PDB file of C-alpha atoms in Angstrom:
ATOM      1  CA  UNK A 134     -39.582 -47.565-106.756  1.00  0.00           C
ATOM      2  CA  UNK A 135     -36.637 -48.473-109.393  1.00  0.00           C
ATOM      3  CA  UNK A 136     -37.991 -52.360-108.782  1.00  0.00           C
ATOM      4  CA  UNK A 137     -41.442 -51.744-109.329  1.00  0.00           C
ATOM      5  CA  UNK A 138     -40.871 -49.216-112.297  1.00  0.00           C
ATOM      6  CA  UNK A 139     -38.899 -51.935-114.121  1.00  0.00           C
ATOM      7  CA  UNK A 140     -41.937 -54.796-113.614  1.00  0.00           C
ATOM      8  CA  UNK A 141     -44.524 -51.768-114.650  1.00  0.00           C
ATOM      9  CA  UNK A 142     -42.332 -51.304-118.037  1.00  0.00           C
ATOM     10  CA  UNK A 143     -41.997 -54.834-118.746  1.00  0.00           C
ATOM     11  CA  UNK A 144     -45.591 -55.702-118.137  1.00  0.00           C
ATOM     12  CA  UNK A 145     -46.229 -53.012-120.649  1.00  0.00           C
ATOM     13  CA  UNK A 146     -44.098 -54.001-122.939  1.00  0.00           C
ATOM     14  CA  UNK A 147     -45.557 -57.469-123.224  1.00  0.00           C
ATOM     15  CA  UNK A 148     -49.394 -56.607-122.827  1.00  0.00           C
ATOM     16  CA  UNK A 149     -49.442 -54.193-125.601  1.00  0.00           C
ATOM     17  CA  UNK A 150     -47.229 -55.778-127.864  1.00  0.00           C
ATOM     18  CA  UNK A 151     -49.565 -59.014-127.272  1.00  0.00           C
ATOM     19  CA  UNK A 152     -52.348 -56.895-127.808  1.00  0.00           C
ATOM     20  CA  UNK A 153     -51.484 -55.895-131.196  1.00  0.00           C
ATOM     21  CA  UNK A 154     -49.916 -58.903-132.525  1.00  0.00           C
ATOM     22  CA  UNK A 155     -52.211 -61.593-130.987  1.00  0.00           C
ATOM     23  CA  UNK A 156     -55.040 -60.794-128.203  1.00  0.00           C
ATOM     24  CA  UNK A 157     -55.876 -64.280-127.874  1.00  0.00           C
ATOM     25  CA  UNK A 158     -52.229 -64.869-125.983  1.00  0.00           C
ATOM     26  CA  UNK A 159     -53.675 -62.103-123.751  1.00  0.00           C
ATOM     27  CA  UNK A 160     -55.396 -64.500-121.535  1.00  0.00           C
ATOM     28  CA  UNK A 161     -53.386 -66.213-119.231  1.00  0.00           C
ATOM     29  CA  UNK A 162     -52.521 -62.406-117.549  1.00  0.00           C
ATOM     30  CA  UNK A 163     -55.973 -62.612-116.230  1.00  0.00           C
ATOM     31  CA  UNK A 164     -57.866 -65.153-113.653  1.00  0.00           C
ATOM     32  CA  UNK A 165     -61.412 -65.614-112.857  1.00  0.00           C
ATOM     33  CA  UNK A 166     -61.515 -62.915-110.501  1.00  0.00           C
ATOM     34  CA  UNK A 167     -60.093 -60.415-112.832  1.00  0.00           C
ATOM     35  CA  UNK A 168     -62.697 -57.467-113.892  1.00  0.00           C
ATOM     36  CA  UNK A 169     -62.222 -55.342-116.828  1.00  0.00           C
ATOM     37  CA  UNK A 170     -63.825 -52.277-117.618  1.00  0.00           C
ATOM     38  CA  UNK A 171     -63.607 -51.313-121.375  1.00  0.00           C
ATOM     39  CA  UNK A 172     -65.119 -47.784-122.617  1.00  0.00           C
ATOM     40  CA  UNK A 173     -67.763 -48.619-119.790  1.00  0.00           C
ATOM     41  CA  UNK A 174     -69.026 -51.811-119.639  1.00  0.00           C
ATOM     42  CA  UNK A 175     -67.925 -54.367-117.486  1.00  0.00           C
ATOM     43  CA  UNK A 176     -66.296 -58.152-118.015  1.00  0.00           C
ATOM     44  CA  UNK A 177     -65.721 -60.387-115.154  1.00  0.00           C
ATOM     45  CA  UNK A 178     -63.080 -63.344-115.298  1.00  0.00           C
ATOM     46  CA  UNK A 179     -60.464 -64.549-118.185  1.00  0.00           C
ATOM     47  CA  UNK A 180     -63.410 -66.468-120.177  1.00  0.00           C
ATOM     48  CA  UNK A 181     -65.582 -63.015-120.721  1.00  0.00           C
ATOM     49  CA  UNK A 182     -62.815 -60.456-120.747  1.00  0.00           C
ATOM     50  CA  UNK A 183     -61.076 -62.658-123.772  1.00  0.00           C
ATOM     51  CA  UNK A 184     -64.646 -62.661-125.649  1.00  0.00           C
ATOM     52  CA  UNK A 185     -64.564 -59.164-125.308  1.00  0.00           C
ATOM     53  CA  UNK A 186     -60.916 -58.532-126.326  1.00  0.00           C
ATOM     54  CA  UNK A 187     -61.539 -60.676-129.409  1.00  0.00           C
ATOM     55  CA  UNK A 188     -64.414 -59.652-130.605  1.00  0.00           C
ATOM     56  CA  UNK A 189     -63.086 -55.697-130.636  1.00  0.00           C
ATOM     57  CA  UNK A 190     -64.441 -54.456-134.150  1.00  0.00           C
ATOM     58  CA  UNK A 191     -61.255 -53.825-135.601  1.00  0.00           C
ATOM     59  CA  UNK A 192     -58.369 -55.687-137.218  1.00  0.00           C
ATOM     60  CA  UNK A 193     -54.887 -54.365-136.685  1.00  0.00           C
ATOM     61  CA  UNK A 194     -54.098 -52.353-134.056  1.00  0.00           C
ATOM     62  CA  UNK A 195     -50.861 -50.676-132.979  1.00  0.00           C
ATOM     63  CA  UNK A 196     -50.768 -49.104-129.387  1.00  0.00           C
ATOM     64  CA  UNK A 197     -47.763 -46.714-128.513  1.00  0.00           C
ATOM     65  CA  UNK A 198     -46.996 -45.836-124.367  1.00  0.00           C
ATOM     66  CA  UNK A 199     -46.675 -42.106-123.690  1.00  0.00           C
ATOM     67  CA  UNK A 200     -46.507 -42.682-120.089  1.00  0.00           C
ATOM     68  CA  UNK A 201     -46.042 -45.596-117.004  1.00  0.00           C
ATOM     69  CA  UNK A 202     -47.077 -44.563-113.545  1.00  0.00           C
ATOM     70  CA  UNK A 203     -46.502 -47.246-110.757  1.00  0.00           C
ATOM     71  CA  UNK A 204     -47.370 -47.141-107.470  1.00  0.00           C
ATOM     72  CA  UNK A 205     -47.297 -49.746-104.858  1.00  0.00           C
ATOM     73  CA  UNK A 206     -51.045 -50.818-104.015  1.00  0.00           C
ATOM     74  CA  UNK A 207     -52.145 -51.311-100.233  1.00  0.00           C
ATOM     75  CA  UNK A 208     -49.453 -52.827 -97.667  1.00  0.00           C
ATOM     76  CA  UNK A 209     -50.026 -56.785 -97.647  1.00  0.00           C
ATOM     77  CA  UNK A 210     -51.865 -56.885-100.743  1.00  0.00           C
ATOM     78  CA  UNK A 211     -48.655 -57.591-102.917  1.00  0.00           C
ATOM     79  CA  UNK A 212     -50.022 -56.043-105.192  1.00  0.00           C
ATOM     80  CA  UNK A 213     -49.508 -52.718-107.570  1.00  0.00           C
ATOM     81  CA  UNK A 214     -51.150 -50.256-109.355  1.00  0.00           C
ATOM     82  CA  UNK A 215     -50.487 -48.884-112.886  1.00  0.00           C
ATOM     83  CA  UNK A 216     -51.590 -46.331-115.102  1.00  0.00           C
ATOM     84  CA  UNK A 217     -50.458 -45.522-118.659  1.00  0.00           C
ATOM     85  CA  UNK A 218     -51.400 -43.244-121.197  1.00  0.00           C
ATOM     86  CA  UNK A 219     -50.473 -43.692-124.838  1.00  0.00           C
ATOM     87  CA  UNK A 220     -51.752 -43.502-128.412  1.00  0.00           C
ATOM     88  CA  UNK A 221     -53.742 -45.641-130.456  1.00  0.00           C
ATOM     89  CA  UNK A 222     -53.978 -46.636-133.969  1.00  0.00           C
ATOM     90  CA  UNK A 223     -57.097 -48.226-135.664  1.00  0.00           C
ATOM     91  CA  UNK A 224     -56.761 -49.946-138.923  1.00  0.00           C
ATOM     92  CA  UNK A 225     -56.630 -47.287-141.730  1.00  0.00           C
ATOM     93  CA  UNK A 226     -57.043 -44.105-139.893  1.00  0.00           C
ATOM     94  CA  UNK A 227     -54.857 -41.446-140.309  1.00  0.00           C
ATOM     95  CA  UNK A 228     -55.319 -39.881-136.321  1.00  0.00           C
ATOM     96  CA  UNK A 229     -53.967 -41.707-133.557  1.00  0.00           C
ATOM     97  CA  UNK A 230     -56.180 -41.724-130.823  1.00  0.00           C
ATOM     98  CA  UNK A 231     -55.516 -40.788-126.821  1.00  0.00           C
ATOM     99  CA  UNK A 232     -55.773 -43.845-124.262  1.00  0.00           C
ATOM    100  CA  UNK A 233     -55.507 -44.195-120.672  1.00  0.00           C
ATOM    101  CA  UNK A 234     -55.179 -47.519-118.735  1.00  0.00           C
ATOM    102  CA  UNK A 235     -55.316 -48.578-115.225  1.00  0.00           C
ATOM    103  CA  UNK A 236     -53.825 -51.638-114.459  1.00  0.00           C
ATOM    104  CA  UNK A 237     -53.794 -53.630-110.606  1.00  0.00           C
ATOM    105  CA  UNK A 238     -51.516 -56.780-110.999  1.00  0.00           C
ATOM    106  CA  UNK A 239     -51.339 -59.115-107.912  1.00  0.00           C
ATOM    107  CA  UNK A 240     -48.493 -61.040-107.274  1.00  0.00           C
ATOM    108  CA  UNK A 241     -48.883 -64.667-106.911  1.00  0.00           C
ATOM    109  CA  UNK A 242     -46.034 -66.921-106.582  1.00  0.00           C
ATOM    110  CA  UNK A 243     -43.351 -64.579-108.363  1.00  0.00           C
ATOM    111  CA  UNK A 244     -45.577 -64.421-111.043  1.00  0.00           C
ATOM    112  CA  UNK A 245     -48.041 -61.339-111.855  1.00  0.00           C
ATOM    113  CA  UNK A 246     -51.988 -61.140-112.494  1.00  0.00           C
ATOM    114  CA  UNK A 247     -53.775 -58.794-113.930  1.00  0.00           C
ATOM    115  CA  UNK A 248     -56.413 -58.133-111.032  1.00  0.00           C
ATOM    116  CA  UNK A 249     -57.797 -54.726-112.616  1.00  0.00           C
ATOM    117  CA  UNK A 250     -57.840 -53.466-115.726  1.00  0.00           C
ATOM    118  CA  UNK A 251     -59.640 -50.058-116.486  1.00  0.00           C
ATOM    119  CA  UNK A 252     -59.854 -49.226-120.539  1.00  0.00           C
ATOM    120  CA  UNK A 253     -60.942 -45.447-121.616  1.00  0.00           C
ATOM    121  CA  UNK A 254     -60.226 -44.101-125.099  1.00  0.00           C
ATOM    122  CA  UNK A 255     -60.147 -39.806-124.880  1.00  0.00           C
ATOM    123  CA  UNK A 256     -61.906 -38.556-127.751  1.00  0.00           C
ATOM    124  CA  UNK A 257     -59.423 -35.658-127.885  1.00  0.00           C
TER     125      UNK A 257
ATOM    126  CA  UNK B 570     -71.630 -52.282-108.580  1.00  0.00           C
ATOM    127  CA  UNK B 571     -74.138 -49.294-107.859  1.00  0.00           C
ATOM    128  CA  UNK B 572     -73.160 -48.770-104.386  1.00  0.00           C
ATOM    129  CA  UNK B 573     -69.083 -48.253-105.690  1.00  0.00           C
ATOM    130  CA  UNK B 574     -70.791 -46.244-108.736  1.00  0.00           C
ATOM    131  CA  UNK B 575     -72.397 -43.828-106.449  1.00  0.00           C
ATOM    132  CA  UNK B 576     -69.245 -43.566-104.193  1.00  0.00           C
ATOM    133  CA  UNK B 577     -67.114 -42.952-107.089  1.00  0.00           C
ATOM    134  CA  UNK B 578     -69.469 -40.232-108.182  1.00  0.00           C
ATOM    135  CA  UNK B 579     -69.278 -38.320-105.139  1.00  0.00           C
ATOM    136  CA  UNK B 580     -66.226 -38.450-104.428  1.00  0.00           C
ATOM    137  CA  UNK B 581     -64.745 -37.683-107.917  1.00  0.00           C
ATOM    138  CA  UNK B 582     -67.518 -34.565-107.478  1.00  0.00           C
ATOM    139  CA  UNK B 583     -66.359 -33.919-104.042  1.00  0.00           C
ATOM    140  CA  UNK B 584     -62.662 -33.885-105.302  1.00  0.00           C
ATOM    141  CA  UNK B 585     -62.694 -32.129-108.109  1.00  0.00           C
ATOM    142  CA  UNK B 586     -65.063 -29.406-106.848  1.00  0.00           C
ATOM    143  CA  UNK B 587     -62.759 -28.826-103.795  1.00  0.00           C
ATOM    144  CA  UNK B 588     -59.680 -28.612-106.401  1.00  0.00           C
ATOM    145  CA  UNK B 589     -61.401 -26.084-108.054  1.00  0.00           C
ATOM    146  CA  UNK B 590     -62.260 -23.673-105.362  1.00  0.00           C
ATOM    147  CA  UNK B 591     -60.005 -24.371-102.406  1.00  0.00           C
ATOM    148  CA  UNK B 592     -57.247 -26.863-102.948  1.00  0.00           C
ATOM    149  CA  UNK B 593     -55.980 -26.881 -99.586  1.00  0.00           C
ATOM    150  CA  UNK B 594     -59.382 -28.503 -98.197  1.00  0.00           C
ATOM    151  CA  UNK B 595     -58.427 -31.549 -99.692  1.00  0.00           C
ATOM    152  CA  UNK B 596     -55.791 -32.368 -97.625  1.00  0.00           C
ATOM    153  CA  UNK B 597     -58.473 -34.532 -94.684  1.00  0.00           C
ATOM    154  CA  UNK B 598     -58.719 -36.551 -98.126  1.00  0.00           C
ATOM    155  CA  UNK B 599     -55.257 -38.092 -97.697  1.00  0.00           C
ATOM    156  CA  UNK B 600     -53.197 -40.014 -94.964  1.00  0.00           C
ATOM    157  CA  UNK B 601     -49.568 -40.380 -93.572  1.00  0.00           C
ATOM    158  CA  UNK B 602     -49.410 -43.471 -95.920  1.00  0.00           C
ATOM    159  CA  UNK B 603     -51.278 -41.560 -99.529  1.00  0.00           C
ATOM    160  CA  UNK B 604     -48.867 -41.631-102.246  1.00  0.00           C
ATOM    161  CA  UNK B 605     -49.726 -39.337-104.994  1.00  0.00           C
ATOM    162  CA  UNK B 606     -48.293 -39.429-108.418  1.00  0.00           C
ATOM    163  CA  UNK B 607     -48.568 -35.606-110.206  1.00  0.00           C
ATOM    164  CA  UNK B 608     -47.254 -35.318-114.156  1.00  0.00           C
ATOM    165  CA  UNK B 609     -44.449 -38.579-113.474  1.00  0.00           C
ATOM    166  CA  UNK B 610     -43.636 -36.351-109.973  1.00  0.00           C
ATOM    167  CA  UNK B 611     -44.084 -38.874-106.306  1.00  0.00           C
ATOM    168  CA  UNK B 612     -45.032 -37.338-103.182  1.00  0.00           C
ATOM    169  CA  UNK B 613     -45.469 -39.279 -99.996  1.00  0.00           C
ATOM    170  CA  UNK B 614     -47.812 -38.644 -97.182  1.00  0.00           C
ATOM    171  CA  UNK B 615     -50.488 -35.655 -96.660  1.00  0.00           C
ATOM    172  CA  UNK B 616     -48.073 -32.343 -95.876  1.00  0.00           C
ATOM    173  CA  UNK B 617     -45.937 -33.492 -99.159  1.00  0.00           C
ATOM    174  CA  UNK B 618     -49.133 -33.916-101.578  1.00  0.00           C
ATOM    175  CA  UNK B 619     -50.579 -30.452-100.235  1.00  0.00           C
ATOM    176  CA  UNK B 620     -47.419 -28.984-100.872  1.00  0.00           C
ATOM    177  CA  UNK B 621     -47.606 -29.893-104.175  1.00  0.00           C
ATOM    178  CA  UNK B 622     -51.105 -29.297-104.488  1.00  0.00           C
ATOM    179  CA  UNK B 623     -51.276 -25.595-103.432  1.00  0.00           C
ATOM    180  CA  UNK B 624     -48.239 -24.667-105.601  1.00  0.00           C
ATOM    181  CA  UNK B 625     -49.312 -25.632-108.872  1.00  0.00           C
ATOM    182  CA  UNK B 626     -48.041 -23.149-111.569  1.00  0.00           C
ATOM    183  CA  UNK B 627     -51.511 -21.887-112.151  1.00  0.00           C
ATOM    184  CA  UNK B 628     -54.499 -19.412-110.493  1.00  0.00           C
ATOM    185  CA  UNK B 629     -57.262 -20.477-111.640  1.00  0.00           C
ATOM    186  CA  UNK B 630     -58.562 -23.942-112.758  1.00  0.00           C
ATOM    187  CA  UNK B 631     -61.680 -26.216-113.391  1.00  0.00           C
ATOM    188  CA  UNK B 632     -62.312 -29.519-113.997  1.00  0.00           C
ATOM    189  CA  UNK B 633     -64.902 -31.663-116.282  1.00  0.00           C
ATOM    190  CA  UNK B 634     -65.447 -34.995-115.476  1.00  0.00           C
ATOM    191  CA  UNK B 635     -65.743 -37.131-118.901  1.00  0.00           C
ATOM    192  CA  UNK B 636     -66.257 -40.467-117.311  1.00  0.00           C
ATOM    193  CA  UNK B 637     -66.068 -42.358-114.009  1.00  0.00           C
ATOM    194  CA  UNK B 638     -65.092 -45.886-113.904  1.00  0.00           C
ATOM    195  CA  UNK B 639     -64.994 -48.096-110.641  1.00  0.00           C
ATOM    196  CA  UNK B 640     -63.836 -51.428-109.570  1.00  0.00           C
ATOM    197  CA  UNK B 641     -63.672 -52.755-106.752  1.00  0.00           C
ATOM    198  CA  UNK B 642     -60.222 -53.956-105.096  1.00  0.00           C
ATOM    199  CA  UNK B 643     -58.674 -57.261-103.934  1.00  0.00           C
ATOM    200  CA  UNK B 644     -60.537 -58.519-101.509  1.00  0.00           C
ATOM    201  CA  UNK B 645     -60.432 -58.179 -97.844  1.00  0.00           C
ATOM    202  CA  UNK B 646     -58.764 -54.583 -98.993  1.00  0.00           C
ATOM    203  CA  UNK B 647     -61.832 -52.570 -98.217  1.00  0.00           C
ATOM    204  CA  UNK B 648     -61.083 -50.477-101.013  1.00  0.00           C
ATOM    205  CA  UNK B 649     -62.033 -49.400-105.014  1.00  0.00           C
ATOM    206  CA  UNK B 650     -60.344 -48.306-107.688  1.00  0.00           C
ATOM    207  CA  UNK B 651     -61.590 -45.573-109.088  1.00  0.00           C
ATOM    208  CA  UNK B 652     -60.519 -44.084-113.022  1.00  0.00           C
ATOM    209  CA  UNK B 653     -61.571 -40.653-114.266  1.00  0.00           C
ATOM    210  CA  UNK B 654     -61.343 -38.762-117.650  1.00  0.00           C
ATOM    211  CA  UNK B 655     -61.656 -35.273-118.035  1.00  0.00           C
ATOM    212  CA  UNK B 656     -61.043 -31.935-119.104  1.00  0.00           C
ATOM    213  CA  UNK B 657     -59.469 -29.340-117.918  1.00  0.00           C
ATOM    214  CA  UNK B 658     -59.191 -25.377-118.004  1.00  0.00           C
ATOM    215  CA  UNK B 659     -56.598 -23.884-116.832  1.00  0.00           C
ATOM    216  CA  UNK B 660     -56.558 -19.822-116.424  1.00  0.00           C
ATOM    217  CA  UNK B 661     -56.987 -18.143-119.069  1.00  0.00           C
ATOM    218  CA  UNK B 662     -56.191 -20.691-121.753  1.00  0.00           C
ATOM    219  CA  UNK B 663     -58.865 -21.256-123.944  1.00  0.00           C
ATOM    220  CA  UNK B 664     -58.645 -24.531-125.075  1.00  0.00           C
ATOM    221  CA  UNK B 665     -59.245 -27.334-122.437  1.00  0.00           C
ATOM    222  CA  UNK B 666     -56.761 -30.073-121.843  1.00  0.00           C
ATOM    223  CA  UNK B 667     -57.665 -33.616-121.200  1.00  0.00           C
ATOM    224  CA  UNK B 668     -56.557 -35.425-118.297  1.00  0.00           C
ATOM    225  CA  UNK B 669     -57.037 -38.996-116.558  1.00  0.00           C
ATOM    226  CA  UNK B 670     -56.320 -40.236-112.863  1.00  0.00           C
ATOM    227  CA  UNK B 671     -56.705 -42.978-110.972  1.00  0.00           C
ATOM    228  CA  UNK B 672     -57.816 -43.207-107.198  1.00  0.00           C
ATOM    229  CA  UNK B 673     -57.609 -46.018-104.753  1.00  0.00           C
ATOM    230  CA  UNK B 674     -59.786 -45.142-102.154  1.00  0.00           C
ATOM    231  CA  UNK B 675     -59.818 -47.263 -98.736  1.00  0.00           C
ATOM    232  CA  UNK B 676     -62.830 -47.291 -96.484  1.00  0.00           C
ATOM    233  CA  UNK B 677     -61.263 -46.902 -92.504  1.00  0.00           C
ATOM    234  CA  UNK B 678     -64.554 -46.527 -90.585  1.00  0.00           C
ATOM    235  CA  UNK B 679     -66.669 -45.638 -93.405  1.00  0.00           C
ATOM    236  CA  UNK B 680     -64.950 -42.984 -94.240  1.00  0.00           C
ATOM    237  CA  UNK B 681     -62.445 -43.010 -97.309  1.00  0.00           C
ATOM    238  CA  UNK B 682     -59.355 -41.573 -97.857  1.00  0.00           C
ATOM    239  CA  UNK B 683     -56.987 -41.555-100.693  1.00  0.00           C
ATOM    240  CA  UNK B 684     -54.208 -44.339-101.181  1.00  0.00           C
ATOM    241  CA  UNK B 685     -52.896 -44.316-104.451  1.00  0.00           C
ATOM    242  CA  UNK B 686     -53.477 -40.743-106.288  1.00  0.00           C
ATOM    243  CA  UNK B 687     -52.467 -40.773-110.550  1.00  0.00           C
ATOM    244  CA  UNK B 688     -52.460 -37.818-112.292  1.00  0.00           C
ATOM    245  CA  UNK B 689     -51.709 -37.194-116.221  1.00  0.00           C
ATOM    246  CA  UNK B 690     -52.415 -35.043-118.609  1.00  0.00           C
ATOM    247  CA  UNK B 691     -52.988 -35.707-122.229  1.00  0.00           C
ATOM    248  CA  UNK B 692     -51.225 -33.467-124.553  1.00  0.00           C
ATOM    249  CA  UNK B 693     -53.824 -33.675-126.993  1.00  0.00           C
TER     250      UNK B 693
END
């Protein structure tokens, strides 16, 4: 699994730090089949999950991994699942907040898409 | 997405209530090919996940589903991805611990069974 491990941790790496510096560059990891599921409601395809990402009511944000869990998704698919779990910080607030994330990228041409993408904040 | 919702929800019930009360019976859930992910841990294939499963460090346990999220997966797949937040309660502990995993569930002969199993707990 030492491959897949490695892409999980580099995808990661990239989406989150992305995430927090500039969302916008976000969108060419997704395609118009992608679906994204934040805190419940649902976004289908690169133009509506971007509105959504953008439009996120806060201003900075700083995300911090706990955990990467990678599994390889059904045979033929190419495909793999991932699931983190990591903290959060929100602007000025002093608590970090619990997050889990499931992730299935799809590999097309050497190069991976985000395929699934499952957002949940734990109100811990 | 109802039809997946209502899967997810009975399953995840299913699951989780057969956890709770008889862990063994879960093992018709997976397959030769189920790869479950426990705390970081892999374990390959029905007889290794049960052997985990029954020999968890604790005696009594019970589960609180949070939320339920589903997607379906690539196409042609015949499958959904399913992500669940929760607490948990673990013996005589008093304070509950959160937890998320993520399921892929594939439909042979409408009837699922468990592909990819991710478990974590938050150390809120």
């Amino acid at each position: 699994m030492a491959d897949l491990d490695n892409i999980a941790k580099e995808f990661a790496n990239y989406y989150y730090t992305t995430f927090d510096n500039d969302r916008k560059a976000l969108a060419p990891l997704y395609s118009d089949v992608s679906m994204m599921t934040w805190e419940g409601t649902q976004h289908l395809g690169t133009a509506n999950i971007m509105e959504k990402l953008v439009t996120l009511p806060f201003q900075r944000i700083a995300h911090k991994i706990t955990t990467i869990d990678t599994q390889p998704s059904i045979q033929g698919t190419n495909a793999i699942i991932i699931s983190i779990t990591g903290q959060l910080m929100f602007d000025d607030e002093p608590k970090p907040q619990q997050f889990c994330q499931t992730f299935q990228l799809v590999n097309n041409n050497n190069s991976f898409f985000i395929f699934n993408d499952v957002f949940r904040l734990n109100y811990a």
